PDB file of C-alpha atoms and ligand atoms in Angstrom:
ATOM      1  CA  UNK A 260      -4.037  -4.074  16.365  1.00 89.00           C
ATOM      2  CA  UNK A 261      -4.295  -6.316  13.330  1.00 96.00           C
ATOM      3  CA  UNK A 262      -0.704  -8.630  12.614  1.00 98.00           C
ATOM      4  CA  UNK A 263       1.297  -9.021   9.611  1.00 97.00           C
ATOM      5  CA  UNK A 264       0.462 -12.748   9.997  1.00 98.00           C
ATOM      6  CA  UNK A 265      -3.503 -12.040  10.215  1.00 98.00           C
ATOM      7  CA  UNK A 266      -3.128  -9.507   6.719  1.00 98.00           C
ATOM      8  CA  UNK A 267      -1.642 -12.146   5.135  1.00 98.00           C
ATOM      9  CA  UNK A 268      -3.669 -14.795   6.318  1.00 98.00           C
ATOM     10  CA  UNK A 269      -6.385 -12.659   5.016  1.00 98.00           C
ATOM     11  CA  UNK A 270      -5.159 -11.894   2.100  1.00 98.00           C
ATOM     12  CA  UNK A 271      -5.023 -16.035   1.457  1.00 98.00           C
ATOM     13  CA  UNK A 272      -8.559 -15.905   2.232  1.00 98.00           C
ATOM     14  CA  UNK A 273      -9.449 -13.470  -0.198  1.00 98.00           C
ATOM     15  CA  UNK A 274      -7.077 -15.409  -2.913  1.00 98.00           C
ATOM     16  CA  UNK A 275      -9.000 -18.716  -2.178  1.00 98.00           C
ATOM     17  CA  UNK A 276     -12.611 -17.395  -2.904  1.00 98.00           C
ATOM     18  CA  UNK A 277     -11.178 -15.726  -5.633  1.00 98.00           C
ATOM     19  CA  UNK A 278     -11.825 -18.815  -7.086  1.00 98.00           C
ATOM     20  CA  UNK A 279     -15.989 -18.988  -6.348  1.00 98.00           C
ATOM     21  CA  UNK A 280     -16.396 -15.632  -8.415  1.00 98.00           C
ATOM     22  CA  UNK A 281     -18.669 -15.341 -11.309  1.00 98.00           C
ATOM     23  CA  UNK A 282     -17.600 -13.577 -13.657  1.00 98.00           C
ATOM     24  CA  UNK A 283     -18.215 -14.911 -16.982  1.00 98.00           C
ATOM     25  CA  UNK A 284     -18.401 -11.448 -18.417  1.00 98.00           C
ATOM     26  CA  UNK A 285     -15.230  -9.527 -16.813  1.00 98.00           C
ATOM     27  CA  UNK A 286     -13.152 -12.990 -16.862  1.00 98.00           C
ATOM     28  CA  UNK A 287     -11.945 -10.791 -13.592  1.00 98.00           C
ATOM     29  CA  UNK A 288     -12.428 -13.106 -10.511  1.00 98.00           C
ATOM     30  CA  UNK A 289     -12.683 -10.713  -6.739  1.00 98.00           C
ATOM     31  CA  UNK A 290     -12.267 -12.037  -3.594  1.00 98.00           C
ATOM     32  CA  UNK A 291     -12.740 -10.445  -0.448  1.00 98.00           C
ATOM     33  CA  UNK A 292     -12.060 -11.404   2.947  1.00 98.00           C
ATOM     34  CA  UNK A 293     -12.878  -9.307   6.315  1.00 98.00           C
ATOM     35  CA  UNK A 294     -11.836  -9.531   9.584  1.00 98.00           C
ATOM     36  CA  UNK A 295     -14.578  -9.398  11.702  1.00 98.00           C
ATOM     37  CA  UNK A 296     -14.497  -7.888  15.341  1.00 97.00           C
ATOM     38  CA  UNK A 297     -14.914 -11.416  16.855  1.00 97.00           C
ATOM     39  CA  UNK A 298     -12.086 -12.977  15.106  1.00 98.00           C
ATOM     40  CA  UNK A 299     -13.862 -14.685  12.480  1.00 98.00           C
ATOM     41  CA  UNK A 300     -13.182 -14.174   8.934  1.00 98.00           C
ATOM     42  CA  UNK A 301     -16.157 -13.767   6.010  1.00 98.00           C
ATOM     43  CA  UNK A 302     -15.817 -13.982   2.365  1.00 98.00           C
ATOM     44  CA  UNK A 303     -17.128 -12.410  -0.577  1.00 98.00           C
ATOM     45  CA  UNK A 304     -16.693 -12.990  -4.449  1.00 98.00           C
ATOM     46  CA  UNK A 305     -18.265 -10.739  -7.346  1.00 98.00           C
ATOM     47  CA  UNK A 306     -21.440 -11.835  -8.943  1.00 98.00           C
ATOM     48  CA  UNK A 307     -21.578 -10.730 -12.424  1.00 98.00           C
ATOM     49  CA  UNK A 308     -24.850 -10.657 -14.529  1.00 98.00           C
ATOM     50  CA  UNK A 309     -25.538 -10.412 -18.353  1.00 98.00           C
ATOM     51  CA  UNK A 310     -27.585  -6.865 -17.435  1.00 98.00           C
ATOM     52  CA  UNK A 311     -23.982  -5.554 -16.753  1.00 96.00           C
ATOM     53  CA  UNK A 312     -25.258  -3.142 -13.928  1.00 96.00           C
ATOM     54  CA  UNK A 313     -26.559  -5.886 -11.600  1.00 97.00           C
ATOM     55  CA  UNK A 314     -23.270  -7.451 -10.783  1.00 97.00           C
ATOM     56  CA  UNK A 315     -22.328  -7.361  -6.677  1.00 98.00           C
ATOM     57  CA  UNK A 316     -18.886  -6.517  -6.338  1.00 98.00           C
ATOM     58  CA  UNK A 317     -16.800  -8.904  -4.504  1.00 98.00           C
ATOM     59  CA  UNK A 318     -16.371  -6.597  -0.815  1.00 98.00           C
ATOM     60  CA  UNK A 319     -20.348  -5.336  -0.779  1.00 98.00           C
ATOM     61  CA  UNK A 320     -20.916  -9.816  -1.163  1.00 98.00           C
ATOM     62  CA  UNK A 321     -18.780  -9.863   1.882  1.00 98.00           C
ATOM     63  CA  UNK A 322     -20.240  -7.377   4.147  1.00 98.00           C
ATOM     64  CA  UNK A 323     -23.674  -8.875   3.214  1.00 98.00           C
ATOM     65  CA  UNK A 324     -22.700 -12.177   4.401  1.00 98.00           C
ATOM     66  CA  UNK A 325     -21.304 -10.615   7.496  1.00 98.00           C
ATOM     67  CA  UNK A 326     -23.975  -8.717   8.433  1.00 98.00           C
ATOM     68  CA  UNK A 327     -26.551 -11.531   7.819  1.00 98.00           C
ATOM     69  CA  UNK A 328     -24.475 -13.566  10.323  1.00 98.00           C
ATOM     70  CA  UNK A 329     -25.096 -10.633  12.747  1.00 98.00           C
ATOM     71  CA  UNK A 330     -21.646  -9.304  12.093  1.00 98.00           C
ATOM     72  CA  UNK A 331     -21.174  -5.689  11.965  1.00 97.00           C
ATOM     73  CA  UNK A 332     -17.631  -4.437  13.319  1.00 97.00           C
ATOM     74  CA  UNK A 333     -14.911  -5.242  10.735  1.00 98.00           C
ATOM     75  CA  UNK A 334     -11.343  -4.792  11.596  1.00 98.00           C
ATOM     76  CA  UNK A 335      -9.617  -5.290   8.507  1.00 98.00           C
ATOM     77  CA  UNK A 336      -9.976  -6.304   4.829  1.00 98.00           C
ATOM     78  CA  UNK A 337      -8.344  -8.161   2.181  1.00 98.00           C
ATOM     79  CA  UNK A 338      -9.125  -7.771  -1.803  1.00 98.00           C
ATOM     80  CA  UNK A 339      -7.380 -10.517  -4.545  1.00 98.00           C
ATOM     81  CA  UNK A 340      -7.769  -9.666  -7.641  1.00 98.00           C
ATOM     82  CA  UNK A 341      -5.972 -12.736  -9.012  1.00 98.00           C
ATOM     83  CA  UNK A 342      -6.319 -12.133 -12.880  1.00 98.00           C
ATOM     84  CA  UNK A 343      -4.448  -8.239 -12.371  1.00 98.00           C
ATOM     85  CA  UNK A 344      -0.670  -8.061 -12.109  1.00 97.00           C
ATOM     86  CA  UNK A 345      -1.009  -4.708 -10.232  1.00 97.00           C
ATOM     87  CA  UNK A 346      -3.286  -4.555  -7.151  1.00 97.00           C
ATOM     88  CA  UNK A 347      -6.664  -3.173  -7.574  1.00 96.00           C
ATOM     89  CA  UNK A 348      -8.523  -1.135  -5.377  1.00 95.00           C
ATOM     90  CA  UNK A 349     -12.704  -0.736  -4.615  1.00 97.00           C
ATOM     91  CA  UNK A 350     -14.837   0.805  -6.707  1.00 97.00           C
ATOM     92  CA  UNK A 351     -16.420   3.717  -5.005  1.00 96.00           C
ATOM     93  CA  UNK A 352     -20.047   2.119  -3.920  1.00 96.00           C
ATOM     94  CA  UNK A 353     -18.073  -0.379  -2.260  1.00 97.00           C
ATOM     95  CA  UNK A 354     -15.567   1.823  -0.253  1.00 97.00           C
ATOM     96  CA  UNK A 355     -19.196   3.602   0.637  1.00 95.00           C
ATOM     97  CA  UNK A 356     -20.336   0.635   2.185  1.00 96.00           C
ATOM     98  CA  UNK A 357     -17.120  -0.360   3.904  1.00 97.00           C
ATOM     99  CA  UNK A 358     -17.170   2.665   6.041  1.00 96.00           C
ATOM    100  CA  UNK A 359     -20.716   1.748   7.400  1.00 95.00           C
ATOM    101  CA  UNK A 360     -18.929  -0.711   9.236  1.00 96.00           C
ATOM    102  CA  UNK A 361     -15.187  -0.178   9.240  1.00 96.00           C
ATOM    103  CA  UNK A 362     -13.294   2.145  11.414  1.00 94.00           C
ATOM    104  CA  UNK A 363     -11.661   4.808   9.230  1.00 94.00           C
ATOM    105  CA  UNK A 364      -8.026   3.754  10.745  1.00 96.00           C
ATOM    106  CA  UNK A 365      -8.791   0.074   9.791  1.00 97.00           C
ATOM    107  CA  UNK A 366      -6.161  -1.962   7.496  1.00 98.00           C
ATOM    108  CA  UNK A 367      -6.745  -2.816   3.869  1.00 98.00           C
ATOM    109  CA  UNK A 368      -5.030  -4.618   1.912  1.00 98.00           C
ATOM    110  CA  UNK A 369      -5.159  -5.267  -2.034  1.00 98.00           C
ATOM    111  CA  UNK A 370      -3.317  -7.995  -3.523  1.00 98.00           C
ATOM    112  CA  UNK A 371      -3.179  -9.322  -7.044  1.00 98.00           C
ATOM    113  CA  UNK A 372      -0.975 -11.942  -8.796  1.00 97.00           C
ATOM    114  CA  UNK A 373       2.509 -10.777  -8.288  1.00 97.00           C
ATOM    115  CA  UNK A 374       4.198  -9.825  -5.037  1.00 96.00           C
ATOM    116  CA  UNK A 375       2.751  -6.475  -4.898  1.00 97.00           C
ATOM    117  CA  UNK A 376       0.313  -5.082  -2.656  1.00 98.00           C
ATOM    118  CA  UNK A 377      -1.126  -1.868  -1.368  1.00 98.00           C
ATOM    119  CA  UNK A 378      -1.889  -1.507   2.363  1.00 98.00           C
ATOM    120  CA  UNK A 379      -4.859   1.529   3.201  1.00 98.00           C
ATOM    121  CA  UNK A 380      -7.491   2.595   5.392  1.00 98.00           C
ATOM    122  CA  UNK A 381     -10.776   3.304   4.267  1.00 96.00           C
ATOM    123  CA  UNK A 382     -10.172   6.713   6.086  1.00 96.00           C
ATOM    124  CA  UNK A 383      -7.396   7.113   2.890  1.00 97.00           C
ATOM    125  CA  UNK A 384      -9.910   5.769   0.085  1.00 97.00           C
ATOM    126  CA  UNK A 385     -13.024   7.799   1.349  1.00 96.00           C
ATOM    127  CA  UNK A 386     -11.439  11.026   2.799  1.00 94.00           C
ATOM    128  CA  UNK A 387     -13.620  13.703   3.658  1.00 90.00           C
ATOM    129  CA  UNK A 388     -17.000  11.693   4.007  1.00 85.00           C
ATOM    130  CA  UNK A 389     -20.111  14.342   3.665  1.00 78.00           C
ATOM    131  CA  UNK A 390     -22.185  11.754   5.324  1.00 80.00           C
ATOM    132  CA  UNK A 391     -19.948  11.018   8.144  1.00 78.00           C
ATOM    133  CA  UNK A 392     -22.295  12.931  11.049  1.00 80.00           C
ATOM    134  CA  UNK A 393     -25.332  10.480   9.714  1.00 86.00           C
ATOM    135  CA  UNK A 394     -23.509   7.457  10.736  1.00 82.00           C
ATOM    136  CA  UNK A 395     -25.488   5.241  13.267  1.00 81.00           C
TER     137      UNK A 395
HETATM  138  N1  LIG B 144     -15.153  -5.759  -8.930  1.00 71.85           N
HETATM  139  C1  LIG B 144     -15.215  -6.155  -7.626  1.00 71.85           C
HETATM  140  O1  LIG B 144     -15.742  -7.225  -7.298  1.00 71.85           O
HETATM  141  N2  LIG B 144     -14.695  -5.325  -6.700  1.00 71.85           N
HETATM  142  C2  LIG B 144     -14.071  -4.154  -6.974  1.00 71.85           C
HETATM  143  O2  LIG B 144     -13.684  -3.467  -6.070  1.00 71.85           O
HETATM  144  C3  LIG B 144     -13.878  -3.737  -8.346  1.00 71.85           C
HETATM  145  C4  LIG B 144     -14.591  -4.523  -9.374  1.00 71.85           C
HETATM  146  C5  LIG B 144     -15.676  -6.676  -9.952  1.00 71.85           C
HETATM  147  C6  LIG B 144     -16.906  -6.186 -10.641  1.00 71.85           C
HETATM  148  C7  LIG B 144     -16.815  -6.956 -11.949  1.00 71.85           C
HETATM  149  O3  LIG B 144     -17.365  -8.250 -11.763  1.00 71.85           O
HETATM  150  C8  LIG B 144     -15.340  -7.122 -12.185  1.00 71.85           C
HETATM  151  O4  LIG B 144     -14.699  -6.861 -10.949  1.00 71.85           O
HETATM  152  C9  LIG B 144     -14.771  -6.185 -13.232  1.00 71.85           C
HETATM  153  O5  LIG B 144     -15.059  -4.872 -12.938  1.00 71.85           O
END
């Protein structure tokens, strides 16, 4: 069971390396923060490139990071998308890789600039996953 006081904790997270993001092209900074199984929290920003295509979105930076630390079980995920009023969501490559290693019942949350924010589970933003019996 993930708190309201961790969600928002990770949601701060996610606000914070926001602030790391390169994204001289979009001007639209992503931070990502994920709750690993052990209680550690990793980070993630998007890394924009002038061949458009090549930027790493902000949550796939994240699970990178997390599994080159050996870290493989996440519990729950924060997204900031500080330069949107409205809260913004992951683009479908990245809610492909989440499920590798998220529990379809795991929290998400997306926050942006304002008060608002959207709480989810992967198992909402990838429902009926055709590669679900492949799954290691
Ligand atoms: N972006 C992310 O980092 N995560 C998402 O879930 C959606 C989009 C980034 C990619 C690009 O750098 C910028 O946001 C605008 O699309």
């Amino acid at each position: 069971m993930v708190t309201k006081e961790k969600m928002i904790e990770l949601a701060d997270e996610a606000r914070k390396i926001a602030d790391k993001a390169y994204a001289p092209y979009s001007n639209f900074r992503v931070g990502a923060a994920l709750l690993c199984e052990d209680g550690s929290i990793v980070t993630g920003t998007n890394v924009e490139n002038r061949s458009y295509g090549l930027t790493i979105c902000a949550e796939r930076n994240a699970i990178s990071t997390a599994v080159t630390q050996g870290k493989r079980r996440f519990l729950a995920l924060a997204i900031s998308t500080p330069d949107s009023s409205a809260p913004v969501g992951p683009c479908g490559a990245c809610r492909q890789v989440l499920s590798e290693f998220m529990p379809p019942d795991a929290p998400i949350r997306f926050a942006c600039n304002s008060s608002e924010f959207i709480d989810t589970t992967i198992g909402e933003l990838l429902p009926h996953d055709s590669l679900h019996d492949l799954k290691k």
